[in-house]
XYZ file of N, CA and C in Angstrom:
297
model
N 0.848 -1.180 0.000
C 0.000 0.000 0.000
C 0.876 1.219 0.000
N 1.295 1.572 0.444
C 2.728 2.838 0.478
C 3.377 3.769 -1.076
N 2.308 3.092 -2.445
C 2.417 3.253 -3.183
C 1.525 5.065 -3.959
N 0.582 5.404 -2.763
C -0.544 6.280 -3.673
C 0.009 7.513 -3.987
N 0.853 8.148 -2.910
C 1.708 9.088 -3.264
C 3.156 9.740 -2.860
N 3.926 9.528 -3.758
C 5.566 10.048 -3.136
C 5.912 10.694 -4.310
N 7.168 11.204 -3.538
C 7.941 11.937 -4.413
C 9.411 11.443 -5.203
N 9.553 12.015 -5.889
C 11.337 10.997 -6.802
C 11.491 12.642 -7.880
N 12.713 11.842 -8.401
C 13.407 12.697 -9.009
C 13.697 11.896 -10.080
N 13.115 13.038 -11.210
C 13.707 12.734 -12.745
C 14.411 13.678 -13.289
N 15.588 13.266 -13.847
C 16.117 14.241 -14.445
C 16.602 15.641 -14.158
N 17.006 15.432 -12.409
C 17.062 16.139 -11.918
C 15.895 17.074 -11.004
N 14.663 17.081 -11.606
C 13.910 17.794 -11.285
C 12.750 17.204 -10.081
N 12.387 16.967 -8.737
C 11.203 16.470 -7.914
C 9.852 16.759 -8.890
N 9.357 15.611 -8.756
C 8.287 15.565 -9.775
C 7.212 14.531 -8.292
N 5.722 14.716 -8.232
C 5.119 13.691 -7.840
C 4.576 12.298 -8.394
N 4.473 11.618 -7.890
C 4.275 9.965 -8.419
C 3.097 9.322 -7.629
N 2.735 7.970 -7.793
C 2.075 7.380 -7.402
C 0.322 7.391 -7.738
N -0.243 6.222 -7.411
C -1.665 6.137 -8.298
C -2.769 6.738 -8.188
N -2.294 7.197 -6.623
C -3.495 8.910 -6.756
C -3.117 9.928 -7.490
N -1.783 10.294 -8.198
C -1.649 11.205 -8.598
C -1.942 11.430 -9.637
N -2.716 12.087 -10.654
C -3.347 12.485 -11.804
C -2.613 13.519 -12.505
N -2.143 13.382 -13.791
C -1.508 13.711 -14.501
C -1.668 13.530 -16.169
N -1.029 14.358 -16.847
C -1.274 13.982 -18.495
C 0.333 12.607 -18.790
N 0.185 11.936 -19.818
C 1.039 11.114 -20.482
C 1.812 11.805 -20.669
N 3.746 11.420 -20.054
C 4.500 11.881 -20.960
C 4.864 12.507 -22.274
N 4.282 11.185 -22.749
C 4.422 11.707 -24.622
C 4.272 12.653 -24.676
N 4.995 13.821 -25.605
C 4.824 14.553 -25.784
C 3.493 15.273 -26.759
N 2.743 14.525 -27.541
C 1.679 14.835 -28.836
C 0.498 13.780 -28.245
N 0.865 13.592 -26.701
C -0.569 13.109 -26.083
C -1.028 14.072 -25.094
N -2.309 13.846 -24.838
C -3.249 14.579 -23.814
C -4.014 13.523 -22.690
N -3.441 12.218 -23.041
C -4.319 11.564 -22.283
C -4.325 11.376 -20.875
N -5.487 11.470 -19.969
C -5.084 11.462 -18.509
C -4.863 10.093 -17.989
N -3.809 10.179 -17.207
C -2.963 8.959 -16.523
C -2.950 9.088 -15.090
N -3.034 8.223 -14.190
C -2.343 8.258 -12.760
C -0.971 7.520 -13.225
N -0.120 8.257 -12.010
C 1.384 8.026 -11.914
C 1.842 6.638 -11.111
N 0.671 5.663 -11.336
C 1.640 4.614 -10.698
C 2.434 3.803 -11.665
N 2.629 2.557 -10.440
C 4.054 1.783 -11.406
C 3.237 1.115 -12.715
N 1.939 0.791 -12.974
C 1.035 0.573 -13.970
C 1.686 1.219 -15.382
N 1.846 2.813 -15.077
C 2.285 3.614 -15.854
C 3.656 4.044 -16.605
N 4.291 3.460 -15.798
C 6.024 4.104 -15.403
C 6.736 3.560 -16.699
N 7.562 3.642 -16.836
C 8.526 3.176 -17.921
C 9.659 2.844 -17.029
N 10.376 2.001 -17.273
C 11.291 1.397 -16.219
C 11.481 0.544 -15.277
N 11.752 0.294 -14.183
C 11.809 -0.520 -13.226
C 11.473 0.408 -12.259
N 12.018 1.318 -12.109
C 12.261 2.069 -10.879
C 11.810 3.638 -10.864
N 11.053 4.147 -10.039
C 10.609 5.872 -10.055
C 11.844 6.562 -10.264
N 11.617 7.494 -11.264
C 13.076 7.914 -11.651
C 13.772 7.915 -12.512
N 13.520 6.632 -13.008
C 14.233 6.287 -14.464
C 15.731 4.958 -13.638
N 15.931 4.305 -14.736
C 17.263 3.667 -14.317
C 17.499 3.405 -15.875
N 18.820 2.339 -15.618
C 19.323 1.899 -17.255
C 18.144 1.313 -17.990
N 16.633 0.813 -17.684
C 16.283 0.226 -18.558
C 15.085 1.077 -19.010
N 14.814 2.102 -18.041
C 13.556 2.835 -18.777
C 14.126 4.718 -18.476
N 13.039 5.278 -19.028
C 13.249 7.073 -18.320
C 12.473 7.427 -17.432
N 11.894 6.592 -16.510
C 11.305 7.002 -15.280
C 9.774 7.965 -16.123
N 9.758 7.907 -17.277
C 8.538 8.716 -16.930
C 7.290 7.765 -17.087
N 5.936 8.507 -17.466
C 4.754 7.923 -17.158
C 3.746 8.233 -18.726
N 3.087 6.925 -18.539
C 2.816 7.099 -19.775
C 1.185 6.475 -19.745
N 0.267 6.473 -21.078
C -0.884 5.970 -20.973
C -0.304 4.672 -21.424
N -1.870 3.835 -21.994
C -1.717 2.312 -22.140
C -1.237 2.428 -23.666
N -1.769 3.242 -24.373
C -1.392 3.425 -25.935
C -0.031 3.729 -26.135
N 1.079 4.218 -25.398
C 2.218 4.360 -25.200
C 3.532 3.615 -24.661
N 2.653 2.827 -24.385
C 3.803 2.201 -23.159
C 3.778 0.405 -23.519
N 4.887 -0.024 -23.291
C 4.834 -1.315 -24.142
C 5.453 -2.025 -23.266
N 5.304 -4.001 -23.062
C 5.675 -5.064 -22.770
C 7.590 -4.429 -22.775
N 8.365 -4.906 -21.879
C 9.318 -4.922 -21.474
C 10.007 -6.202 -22.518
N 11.189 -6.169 -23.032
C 11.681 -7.180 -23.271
C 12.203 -8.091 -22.654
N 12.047 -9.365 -23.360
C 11.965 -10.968 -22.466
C 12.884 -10.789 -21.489
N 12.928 -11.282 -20.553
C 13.750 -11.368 -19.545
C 14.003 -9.901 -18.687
N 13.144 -8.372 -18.869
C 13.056 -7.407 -18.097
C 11.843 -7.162 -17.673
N 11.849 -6.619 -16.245
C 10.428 -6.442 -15.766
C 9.724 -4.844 -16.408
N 9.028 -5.123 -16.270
C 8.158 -3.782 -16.121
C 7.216 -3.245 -17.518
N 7.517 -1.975 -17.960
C 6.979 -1.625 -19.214
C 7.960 -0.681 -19.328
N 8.119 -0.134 -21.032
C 8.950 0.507 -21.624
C 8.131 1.623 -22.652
N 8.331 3.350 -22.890
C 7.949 3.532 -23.815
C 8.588 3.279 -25.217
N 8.212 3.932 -26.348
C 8.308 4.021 -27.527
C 10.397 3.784 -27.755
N 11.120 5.060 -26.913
C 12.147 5.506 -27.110
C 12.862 4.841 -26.070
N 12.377 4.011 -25.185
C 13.393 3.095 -23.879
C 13.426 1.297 -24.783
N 12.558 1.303 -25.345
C 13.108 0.031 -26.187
C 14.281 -0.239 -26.373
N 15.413 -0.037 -26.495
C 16.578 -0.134 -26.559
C 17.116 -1.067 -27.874
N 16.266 -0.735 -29.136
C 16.313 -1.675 -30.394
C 15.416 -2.591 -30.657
N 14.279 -2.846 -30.117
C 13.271 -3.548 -29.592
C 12.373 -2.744 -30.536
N 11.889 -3.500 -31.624
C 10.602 -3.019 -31.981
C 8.830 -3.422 -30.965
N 8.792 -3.053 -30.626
C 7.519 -2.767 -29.968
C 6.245 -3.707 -30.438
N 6.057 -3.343 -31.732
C 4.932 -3.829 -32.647
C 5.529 -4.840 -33.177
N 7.203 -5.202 -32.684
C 6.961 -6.969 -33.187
C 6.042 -8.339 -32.506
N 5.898 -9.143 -33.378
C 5.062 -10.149 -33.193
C 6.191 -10.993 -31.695
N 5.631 -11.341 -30.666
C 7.277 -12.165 -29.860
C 6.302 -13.579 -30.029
N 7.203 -14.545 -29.440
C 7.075 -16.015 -29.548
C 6.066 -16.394 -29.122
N 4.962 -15.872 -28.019
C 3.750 -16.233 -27.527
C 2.946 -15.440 -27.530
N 3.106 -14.422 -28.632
C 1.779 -13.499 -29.358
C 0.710 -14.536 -29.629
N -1.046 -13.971 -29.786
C -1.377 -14.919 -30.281
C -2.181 -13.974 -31.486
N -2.521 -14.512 -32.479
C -2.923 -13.944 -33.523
C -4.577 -14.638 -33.243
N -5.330 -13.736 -33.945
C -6.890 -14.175 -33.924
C -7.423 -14.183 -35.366
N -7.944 -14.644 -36.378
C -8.555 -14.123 -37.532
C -9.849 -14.243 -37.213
N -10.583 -13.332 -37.925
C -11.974 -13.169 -37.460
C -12.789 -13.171 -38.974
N -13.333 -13.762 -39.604
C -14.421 -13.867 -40.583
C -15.879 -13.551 -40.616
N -15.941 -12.515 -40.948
C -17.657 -11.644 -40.546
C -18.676 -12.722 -41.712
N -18.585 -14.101 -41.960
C -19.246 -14.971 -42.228
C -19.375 -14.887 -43.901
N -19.288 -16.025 -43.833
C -19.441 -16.555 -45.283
C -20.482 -17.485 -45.897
């Protein structure tokens, strides 16, 4: 529980966090409203570390971590990782509006 609201530092700057806190998406060419929990975060850790930039993002932004890292990653923390690739236990659906 200790999660709803604290404070951290990105980039130098104290910023607030946590899942009461209400806020817009990182992205820059989004508007969408987000709470700041770890749901949201990019990274492992509030703050940013080597695998994400600590910031916060909506669901349309923010992507599956690569195999073997926890968490979620945006667009630009992929680290060569296409995003919209298919991985080994994707599942594909086809759907036929009847024939």
């Amino acid at each position: 529980m200790g999660n709803g609201f604290y404070e951290t530092y990105r980039n130098g700057e104290k910023i607030e966090a946590g899942y009461l806190v209400e806020a817009l998406c990182d992205k820059a060419d989004c508007t969408t409203k987000i709470h700041r929990g770890t749901d949201a975060l990019c990274g492992e850790t509030p703050g940013g570390d080597e695998y994400g930039c600590g910031g916060y993002f909506c669901d349309a932004d923010l992507y599956m971590a690569p195999q073997g890292q926890i968490g979620y990653r945006c667009f630009l923390c992929m680290q060569g990782h296409d995003p919209l690739e298919f991985s080994e236990d994707a599942m594909v659906a086809t759907f036929n509006a009847g024939s």
